[in-house]
PDB file of C-alpha atoms and ligand atoms in Angstrom:
ATOM      1  CA  MET A  56       8.167  -0.155  11.813  1.00  0.00           C
ATOM      2  CA  LYS A  57       7.625   0.702   7.570  1.00  0.00           C
ATOM      3  CA  ARG A  58       4.847   3.011   6.665  1.00  0.00           C
ATOM      4  CA  LEU A  59       2.232   1.833   4.175  1.00  0.00           C
ATOM      5  CA  VAL A  60       0.258   4.501   2.322  1.00  0.00           C
ATOM      6  CA  VAL A  61      -2.789   2.121   0.238  1.00  0.00           C
ATOM      7  CA  MET A  62      -4.664   3.711  -2.532  1.00  0.00           C
ATOM      8  CA  ILE A  63      -8.156   2.412  -3.213  1.00  0.00           C
ATOM      9  CA  SER A  64     -11.076   3.461  -5.574  1.00  0.00           C
ATOM     10  CA  GLY A  65     -14.087   0.981  -3.805  1.00  0.00           C
ATOM     11  CA  ASN A  66     -15.029  -1.009  -1.925  1.00  0.00           C
ATOM     12  CA  GLY A  67     -11.525  -1.299   0.040  1.00  0.00           C
ATOM     13  CA  THR A  68     -12.056  -5.586   0.892  1.00  0.00           C
ATOM     14  CA  ASN A  69      -8.075  -5.655   0.061  1.00  0.00           C
ATOM     15  CA  LEU A  70      -7.205  -2.730   2.517  1.00  0.00           C
ATOM     16  CA  GLN A  71      -9.341  -4.698   5.009  1.00  0.00           C
ATOM     17  CA  ALA A  72      -6.647  -7.592   4.528  1.00  0.00           C
ATOM     18  CA  LEU A  73      -4.053  -5.468   4.862  1.00  0.00           C
ATOM     19  CA  ILE A  74      -5.525  -3.479   8.198  1.00  0.00           C
ATOM     20  CA  ASP A  75      -6.558  -7.000  10.152  1.00  0.00           C
ATOM     21  CA  ALA A  76      -2.542  -8.005   8.748  1.00  0.00           C
ATOM     22  CA  SER A  77      -0.990  -5.159  10.456  1.00  0.00           C
ATOM     23  CA  GLN A  78      -2.795  -4.912  13.692  1.00  0.00           C
ATOM     24  CA  SER A  79      -2.342  -8.825  14.368  1.00  0.00           C
ATOM     25  CA  GLY A  80       1.429  -8.239  13.429  1.00  0.00           C
ATOM     26  CA  LYS A  81       1.389 -10.461  10.357  1.00  0.00           C
ATOM     27  CA  LEU A  82       2.366  -7.694   8.380  1.00  0.00           C
ATOM     28  CA  ASP A  83       5.514  -5.536   9.896  1.00  0.00           C
ATOM     29  CA  ALA A  84       4.254  -2.151   8.719  1.00  0.00           C
ATOM     30  CA  ARG A  85       1.872   0.860   9.525  1.00  0.00           C
ATOM     31  CA  ILE A  86      -0.721   2.201   7.404  1.00  0.00           C
ATOM     32  CA  VAL A  87      -0.246   5.657   7.689  1.00  0.00           C
ATOM     33  CA  ALA A  88      -2.833   6.827   4.782  1.00  0.00           C
ATOM     34  CA  VAL A  89      -5.473   5.304   2.655  1.00  0.00           C
ATOM     35  CA  PHE A  90      -6.429   7.646  -0.757  1.00  0.00           C
ATOM     36  CA  SER A  91      -9.466   7.495  -2.574  1.00  0.00           C
ATOM     37  CA  ASN A  92     -10.137   9.068  -5.893  1.00  0.00           C
ATOM     38  CA  ARG A  93     -13.921   8.425  -5.171  1.00  0.00           C
ATOM     39  CA  ALA A  94     -15.776  10.317  -2.122  1.00  0.00           C
ATOM     40  CA  ASP A  95     -17.960   7.012  -2.084  1.00  0.00           C
ATOM     41  CA  ALA A  96     -15.175   4.582  -1.782  1.00  0.00           C
ATOM     42  CA  PHE A  97     -16.305   1.989   1.338  1.00  0.00           C
ATOM     43  CA  GLY A  98     -12.661   1.608   1.924  1.00  0.00           C
ATOM     44  CA  LEU A  99     -12.590   4.898   3.266  1.00  0.00           C
ATOM     45  CA  VAL A 100     -15.239   4.401   5.963  1.00  0.00           C
ATOM     46  CA  ARG A 101     -12.837   1.147   6.863  1.00  0.00           C
ATOM     47  CA  ALA A 102      -9.731   3.566   7.038  1.00  0.00           C
ATOM     48  CA  GLU A 103     -11.904   5.921   9.321  1.00  0.00           C
ATOM     49  CA  GLN A 104     -13.103   2.958  11.534  1.00  0.00           C
ATOM     50  CA  ALA A 105      -9.482   1.487  11.775  1.00  0.00           C
ATOM     51  CA  GLY A 106      -8.414   5.484  12.946  1.00  0.00           C
ATOM     52  CA  ILE A 107      -6.118   5.723   9.907  1.00  0.00           C
ATOM     53  CA  PRO A 108      -6.203   9.043   7.772  1.00  0.00           C
ATOM     54  CA  ALA A 109      -8.294   9.040   5.107  1.00  0.00           C
ATOM     55  CA  VAL A 110      -7.697  11.166   2.231  1.00  0.00           C
ATOM     56  CA  THR A 111     -10.190  11.579  -0.721  1.00  0.00           C
ATOM     57  CA  PHE A 112      -8.715  12.988  -4.280  1.00  0.00           C
ATOM     58  CA  PRO A 113     -11.155  13.270  -7.063  1.00  0.00           C
ATOM     59  CA  LEU A 114     -10.118  13.845 -10.476  1.00  0.00           C
ATOM     60  CA  THR A 115     -13.001  15.082 -11.552  1.00  0.00           C
ATOM     61  CA  PRO A 116     -12.056  18.481 -10.870  1.00  0.00           C
ATOM     62  CA  TYR A 117      -9.388  18.757 -12.739  1.00  0.00           C
ATOM     63  CA  LYS A 118     -10.495  17.190 -15.651  1.00  0.00           C
ATOM     64  CA  GLN A 119     -14.183  19.716 -15.516  1.00  0.00           C
ATOM     65  CA  ALA A 120     -11.646  22.816 -14.675  1.00  0.00           C
ATOM     66  CA  GLY A 121      -9.651  21.378 -18.311  1.00  0.00           C
ATOM     67  CA  ARG A 122      -6.355  21.074 -16.697  1.00  0.00           C
ATOM     68  CA  PRO A 123      -3.593  18.661 -17.866  1.00  0.00           C
ATOM     69  CA  ARG A 124      -3.630  14.815 -15.709  1.00  0.00           C
ATOM     70  CA  ASN A 125       0.121  15.840 -14.763  1.00  0.00           C
ATOM     71  CA  ASP A 126      -1.356  18.441 -12.201  1.00  0.00           C
ATOM     72  CA  TYR A 127      -3.361  16.158 -10.558  1.00  0.00           C
ATOM     73  CA  ASP A 128      -0.804  13.150 -10.807  1.00  0.00           C
ATOM     74  CA  GLY A 129       1.706  15.570  -9.556  1.00  0.00           C
ATOM     75  CA  ASP A 130      -0.747  17.365  -6.649  1.00  0.00           C
ATOM     76  CA  LEU A 131      -1.379  13.390  -5.611  1.00  0.00           C
ATOM     77  CA  ALA A 132       2.342  12.837  -5.478  1.00  0.00           C
ATOM     78  CA  ARG A 133       2.681  15.586  -3.226  1.00  0.00           C
ATOM     79  CA  LEU A 134      -0.251  14.663  -0.737  1.00  0.00           C
ATOM     80  CA  VAL A 135       0.846  11.215  -0.806  1.00  0.00           C
ATOM     81  CA  ALA A 136       4.328  12.209  -0.114  1.00  0.00           C
ATOM     82  CA  ALA A 137       3.808  13.928   2.979  1.00  0.00           C
ATOM     83  CA  PHE A 138       2.869  11.144   4.816  1.00  0.00           C
ATOM     84  CA  GLN A 139       6.451   9.750   4.159  1.00  0.00           C
ATOM     85  CA  PRO A 140       5.209   6.348   2.497  1.00  0.00           C
ATOM     86  CA  ASP A 141       8.041   3.296   2.503  1.00  0.00           C
ATOM     87  CA  LEU A 142       5.892   1.629   0.476  1.00  0.00           C
ATOM     88  CA  ILE A 143       2.526   2.350  -1.745  1.00  0.00           C
ATOM     89  CA  VAL A 144      -0.118  -0.662  -2.302  1.00  0.00           C
ATOM     90  CA  LEU A 145      -2.074  -0.118  -4.910  1.00  0.00           C
ATOM     91  CA  ALA A 146      -5.638  -2.241  -3.717  1.00  0.00           C
ATOM     92  CA  GLY A 147      -7.863  -1.463  -6.307  1.00  0.00           C
ATOM     93  CA  TRP A 148      -6.663   1.820  -7.329  1.00  0.00           C
ATOM     94  CA  MET A 149      -8.377   2.114 -10.325  1.00  0.00           C
ATOM     95  CA  LEU A 150      -6.855   5.268 -11.981  1.00  0.00           C
ATOM     96  CA  ILE A 151      -3.464   4.687 -14.042  1.00  0.00           C
ATOM     97  CA  LEU A 152      -0.482   6.605 -12.440  1.00  0.00           C
ATOM     98  CA  SER A 153       1.388   8.558 -14.539  1.00  0.00           C
ATOM     99  CA  PRO A 154       5.354   8.430 -14.998  1.00  0.00           C
ATOM    100  CA  LEU A 155       5.237  11.720 -12.999  1.00  0.00           C
ATOM    101  CA  PHE A 156       3.727  10.051 -10.056  1.00  0.00           C
ATOM    102  CA  LEU A 157       5.913   6.885 -10.361  1.00  0.00           C
ATOM    103  CA  SER A 158       9.384   8.903 -10.674  1.00  0.00           C
ATOM    104  CA  ARG A 159       8.598  10.389  -6.933  1.00  0.00           C
ATOM    105  CA  PHE A 160       8.270   6.610  -5.276  1.00  0.00           C
ATOM    106  CA  PRO A 161      10.763   4.979  -7.683  1.00  0.00           C
ATOM    107  CA  GLY A 162      10.289   1.493  -6.512  1.00  0.00           C
ATOM    108  CA  GLN A 163       8.157   2.209  -3.926  1.00  0.00           C
ATOM    109  CA  VAL A 164       4.933   1.324  -5.354  1.00  0.00           C
ATOM    110  CA  ILE A 165       3.490  -2.120  -5.909  1.00  0.00           C
ATOM    111  CA  ASN A 166      -0.251  -2.863  -7.596  1.00  0.00           C
ATOM    112  CA  LEU A 167      -2.698  -5.943  -7.440  1.00  0.00           C
ATOM    113  CA  HIS A 168      -4.331  -7.018 -10.397  1.00  0.00           C
ATOM    114  CA  PRO A 169      -6.918  -9.757 -10.249  1.00  0.00           C
ATOM    115  CA  ALA A 170      -5.733 -12.101 -13.062  1.00  0.00           C
ATOM    116  CA  LEU A 171      -2.620 -13.997 -13.750  1.00  0.00           C
ATOM    117  CA  PRO A 172       0.790 -12.238 -14.960  1.00  0.00           C
ATOM    118  CA  GLY A 173       0.097 -10.743 -18.731  1.00  0.00           C
ATOM    119  CA  GLN A 174      -3.547 -11.822 -18.567  1.00  0.00           C
ATOM    120  CA  PHE A 175      -6.729  -9.560 -18.933  1.00  0.00           C
ATOM    121  CA  PRO A 176      -4.849  -5.733 -18.198  1.00  0.00           C
ATOM    122  CA  GLY A 177      -7.301  -3.020 -17.153  1.00  0.00           C
ATOM    123  CA  THR A 178     -10.947  -3.033 -15.932  1.00  0.00           C
ATOM    124  CA  HIS A 179     -12.888  -6.105 -15.568  1.00  0.00           C
ATOM    125  CA  ALA A 180     -10.325  -8.681 -15.339  1.00  0.00           C
ATOM    126  CA  ILE A 181     -12.685 -10.981 -13.699  1.00  0.00           C
ATOM    127  CA  GLU A 182     -15.418 -10.900 -16.319  1.00  0.00           C
ATOM    128  CA  ARG A 183     -13.017 -11.094 -19.066  1.00  0.00           C
ATOM    129  CA  ALA A 184     -11.431 -14.292 -17.454  1.00  0.00           C
ATOM    130  CA  TYR A 185     -14.963 -15.609 -16.947  1.00  0.00           C
ATOM    131  CA  ALA A 186     -16.120 -14.930 -21.007  1.00  0.00           C
ATOM    132  CA  ALA A 187     -13.039 -16.050 -21.732  1.00  0.00           C
ATOM    133  CA  PHE A 188     -13.240 -19.766 -19.589  1.00  0.00           C
ATOM    134  CA  GLN A 189     -16.993 -19.800 -21.256  1.00  0.00           C
ATOM    135  CA  ARG A 190     -15.196 -19.454 -24.587  1.00  0.00           C
ATOM    136  CA  GLY A 191     -12.742 -22.536 -23.951  1.00  0.00           C
ATOM    137  CA  GLU A 192      -9.750 -19.995 -23.867  1.00  0.00           C
ATOM    138  CA  ILE A 193      -8.542 -20.704 -20.237  1.00  0.00           C
ATOM    139  CA  ASP A 194      -9.312 -23.302 -17.956  1.00  0.00           C
ATOM    140  CA  HIS A 195      -8.096 -21.224 -14.691  1.00  0.00           C
ATOM    141  CA  THR A 196      -7.085 -17.454 -13.506  1.00  0.00           C
ATOM    142  CA  GLY A 197      -5.557 -16.344 -10.865  1.00  0.00           C
ATOM    143  CA  VAL A 198      -4.397 -12.884  -9.328  1.00  0.00           C
ATOM    144  CA  MET A 199      -0.879 -11.234  -9.330  1.00  0.00           C
ATOM    145  CA  VAL A 200       0.736  -8.265  -7.060  1.00  0.00           C
ATOM    146  CA  HIS A 201       3.441  -6.854  -8.733  1.00  0.00           C
ATOM    147  CA  TRP A 202       5.928  -3.604  -9.338  1.00  0.00           C
ATOM    148  CA  VAL A 203       3.963  -0.959 -11.009  1.00  0.00           C
ATOM    149  CA  ILE A 204       5.368   0.333 -14.367  1.00  0.00           C
ATOM    150  CA  PRO A 205       3.544   3.295 -16.734  1.00  0.00           C
ATOM    151  CA  GLN A 206       2.343   0.260 -18.555  1.00  0.00           C
ATOM    152  CA  ILE A 207      -0.934  -1.003 -16.955  1.00  0.00           C
ATOM    153  CA  ASP A 208      -1.193  -3.998 -14.897  1.00  0.00           C
ATOM    154  CA  ALA A 209       2.182  -4.997 -15.970  1.00  0.00           C
ATOM    155  CA  GLY A 210       5.627  -4.953 -14.090  1.00  0.00           C
ATOM    156  CA  GLU A 211       7.974  -7.276 -12.522  1.00  0.00           C
ATOM    157  CA  VAL A 212       5.682 -10.026 -10.554  1.00  0.00           C
ATOM    158  CA  LEU A 213       6.051 -10.457  -6.519  1.00  0.00           C
ATOM    159  CA  ALA A 214       3.417 -13.080  -6.332  1.00  0.00           C
ATOM    160  CA  SER A 215       1.015 -14.613  -8.172  1.00  0.00           C
ATOM    161  CA  ALA A 216      -1.776 -17.429  -7.592  1.00  0.00           C
ATOM    162  CA  PRO A 217      -4.056 -19.392  -9.358  1.00  0.00           C
ATOM    163  CA  VAL A 218      -7.382 -19.324  -9.192  1.00  0.00           C
ATOM    164  CA  ALA A 219      -9.911 -22.321  -9.923  1.00  0.00           C
ATOM    165  CA  ILE A 220     -12.938 -21.834 -12.673  1.00  0.00           C
ATOM    166  CA  GLU A 221     -15.408 -24.756 -12.155  1.00  0.00           C
ATOM    167  CA  ALA A 222     -17.702 -25.441 -15.330  1.00  0.00           C
ATOM    168  CA  GLY A 223     -20.981 -24.337 -13.789  1.00  0.00           C
ATOM    169  CA  ASP A 224     -19.743 -21.320 -12.015  1.00  0.00           C
ATOM    170  CA  THR A 225     -21.723 -18.180 -12.035  1.00  0.00           C
ATOM    171  CA  LEU A 226     -19.672 -14.965 -12.479  1.00  0.00           C
ATOM    172  CA  GLN A 227     -20.152 -14.129  -8.604  1.00  0.00           C
ATOM    173  CA  GLU A 228     -19.000 -17.426  -7.764  1.00  0.00           C
ATOM    174  CA  LEU A 229     -15.885 -16.617  -9.624  1.00  0.00           C
ATOM    175  CA  GLU A 230     -15.682 -13.002  -8.470  1.00  0.00           C
ATOM    176  CA  THR A 231     -15.731 -14.392  -4.678  1.00  0.00           C
ATOM    177  CA  ARG A 232     -13.182 -17.050  -5.098  1.00  0.00           C
ATOM    178  CA  THR A 233     -10.712 -14.338  -6.779  1.00  0.00           C
ATOM    179  CA  HIS A 234     -11.233 -12.141  -3.714  1.00  0.00           C
ATOM    180  CA  ALA A 235     -10.612 -14.603  -1.382  1.00  0.00           C
ATOM    181  CA  THR A 236      -7.136 -15.514  -2.862  1.00  0.00           C
ATOM    182  CA  GLU A 237      -6.278 -11.659  -3.312  1.00  0.00           C
ATOM    183  CA  HIS A 238      -6.729 -11.057   0.550  1.00  0.00           C
ATOM    184  CA  ARG A 239      -4.456 -13.825   1.509  1.00  0.00           C
ATOM    185  CA  LEU A 240      -2.047 -12.716  -1.409  1.00  0.00           C
ATOM    186  CA  ILE A 241      -1.912  -9.179  -1.399  1.00  0.00           C
ATOM    187  CA  VAL A 242      -0.746  -9.322   2.417  1.00  0.00           C
ATOM    188  CA  GLU A 243       2.126 -12.152   1.524  1.00  0.00           C
ATOM    189  CA  ALA A 244       2.991  -9.735  -1.722  1.00  0.00           C
ATOM    190  CA  THR A 245       3.194  -6.619   0.659  1.00  0.00           C
ATOM    191  CA  GLN A 246       5.348  -8.185   3.311  1.00  0.00           C
ATOM    192  CA  MET A 247       7.260  -9.498   0.440  1.00  0.00           C
ATOM    193  CA  ALA A 248       8.263  -6.225  -1.404  1.00  0.00           C
ATOM    194  CA  LEU A 249       9.009  -4.399   2.222  1.00  0.00           C
ATOM    195  CA  GLN A 250      11.948  -7.088   2.753  1.00  0.00           C
ATOM    196  CA  ARG A 251      12.984  -6.301  -0.890  1.00  0.00           C
ATOM    197  CA  LEU A 252      12.847  -2.163  -0.137  1.00  0.00           C
ATOM    198  CA  PRO A 253      16.963  -0.673   0.893  1.00  0.00           C
TER     199      PRO A 253
HETATM  200  C1  GAR B  16      -9.648  -5.959  -6.489  1.00  0.00           C
HETATM  201  O1  GAR B  16     -10.233  -7.029  -6.914  1.00  0.00           O
HETATM  202  C2  GAR B  16      -8.501  -5.859  -6.979  1.00  0.00           C
HETATM  203  O2  GAR B  16      -7.575  -6.986  -7.458  1.00  0.00           O
HETATM  204  C3  GAR B  16      -8.946  -5.023  -8.276  1.00  0.00           C
HETATM  205  O3  GAR B  16      -9.949  -4.000  -7.857  1.00  0.00           O
HETATM  206  C4  GAR B  16     -10.545  -5.015  -6.662  1.00  0.00           C
HETATM  207  C5  GAR B  16     -10.536  -3.938  -5.535  1.00  0.00           C
HETATM  208  O4  GAR B  16     -11.368  -4.685  -4.790  1.00  0.00           O
HETATM  209  N1  GAR B  16      -8.061  -3.990  -9.164  1.00  0.00           N
HETATM  210  C6  GAR B  16      -7.659  -4.227 -10.396  1.00  0.00           C
HETATM  211  O5  GAR B  16      -8.660  -4.398 -11.072  1.00  0.00           O
HETATM  212  C7  GAR B  16      -6.672  -3.136 -11.187  1.00  0.00           C
HETATM  213  N2  GAR B  16      -6.637  -3.523 -12.670  1.00  0.00           N
HETATM  214  P1  GAR B  16     -11.336  -4.199  -3.281  1.00  0.00           P
HETATM  215  O6  GAR B  16     -11.629  -2.833  -3.353  1.00  0.00           O
HETATM  216  O7  GAR B  16     -12.814  -5.114  -2.848  1.00  0.00           O
HETATM  217  O8  GAR B  16     -10.036  -4.280  -2.418  1.00  0.00           O
END
């Protein structure tokens, strides 16, 4: 059974989709740890409820101590490596991972992003897609899962799926539709990534 580490920063609904798929056997992998950079991330509760080790590892103390970002990324990499993951899934992890972290896990990190490839990298992607639709710049949006490289929300795409935007949608309606698509895609793409591991 392949070993997954899932990294989150918030609600963890995509983590939940992975937990459910792992428990039902839809995903041929075991989630061996969940990492969050935020202590208040509800995903940590989801992990604990599923009996998965949950690790909170905030960046703030490093910043407050004036320590370089590589100190955080190096320590984070060591903590993650202790769980011996085959694959690391960034499921709403909102910190950029440095080349130092990524070099420790070459070809082993995938990321979920709530937009189509090349569109709206960074935070608030759904809000920005919604605003772009209002301006008539796009007629639909989407979600993607990609291999992680140092450039934010870029890297070879594993899977993507369109998400419709209807005239008259509220932002919340678009968010709900986007997340529903993510919950399916994150499981499919994780399974695909597992199959591509050496
Ligand atoms: C998801 O929409 C994910 O695509 C996004 O954070 C959300 C986490 O939701 N990630 C990014 O924006 C990365 N750039 P969740 O905590 O409920 O799974």
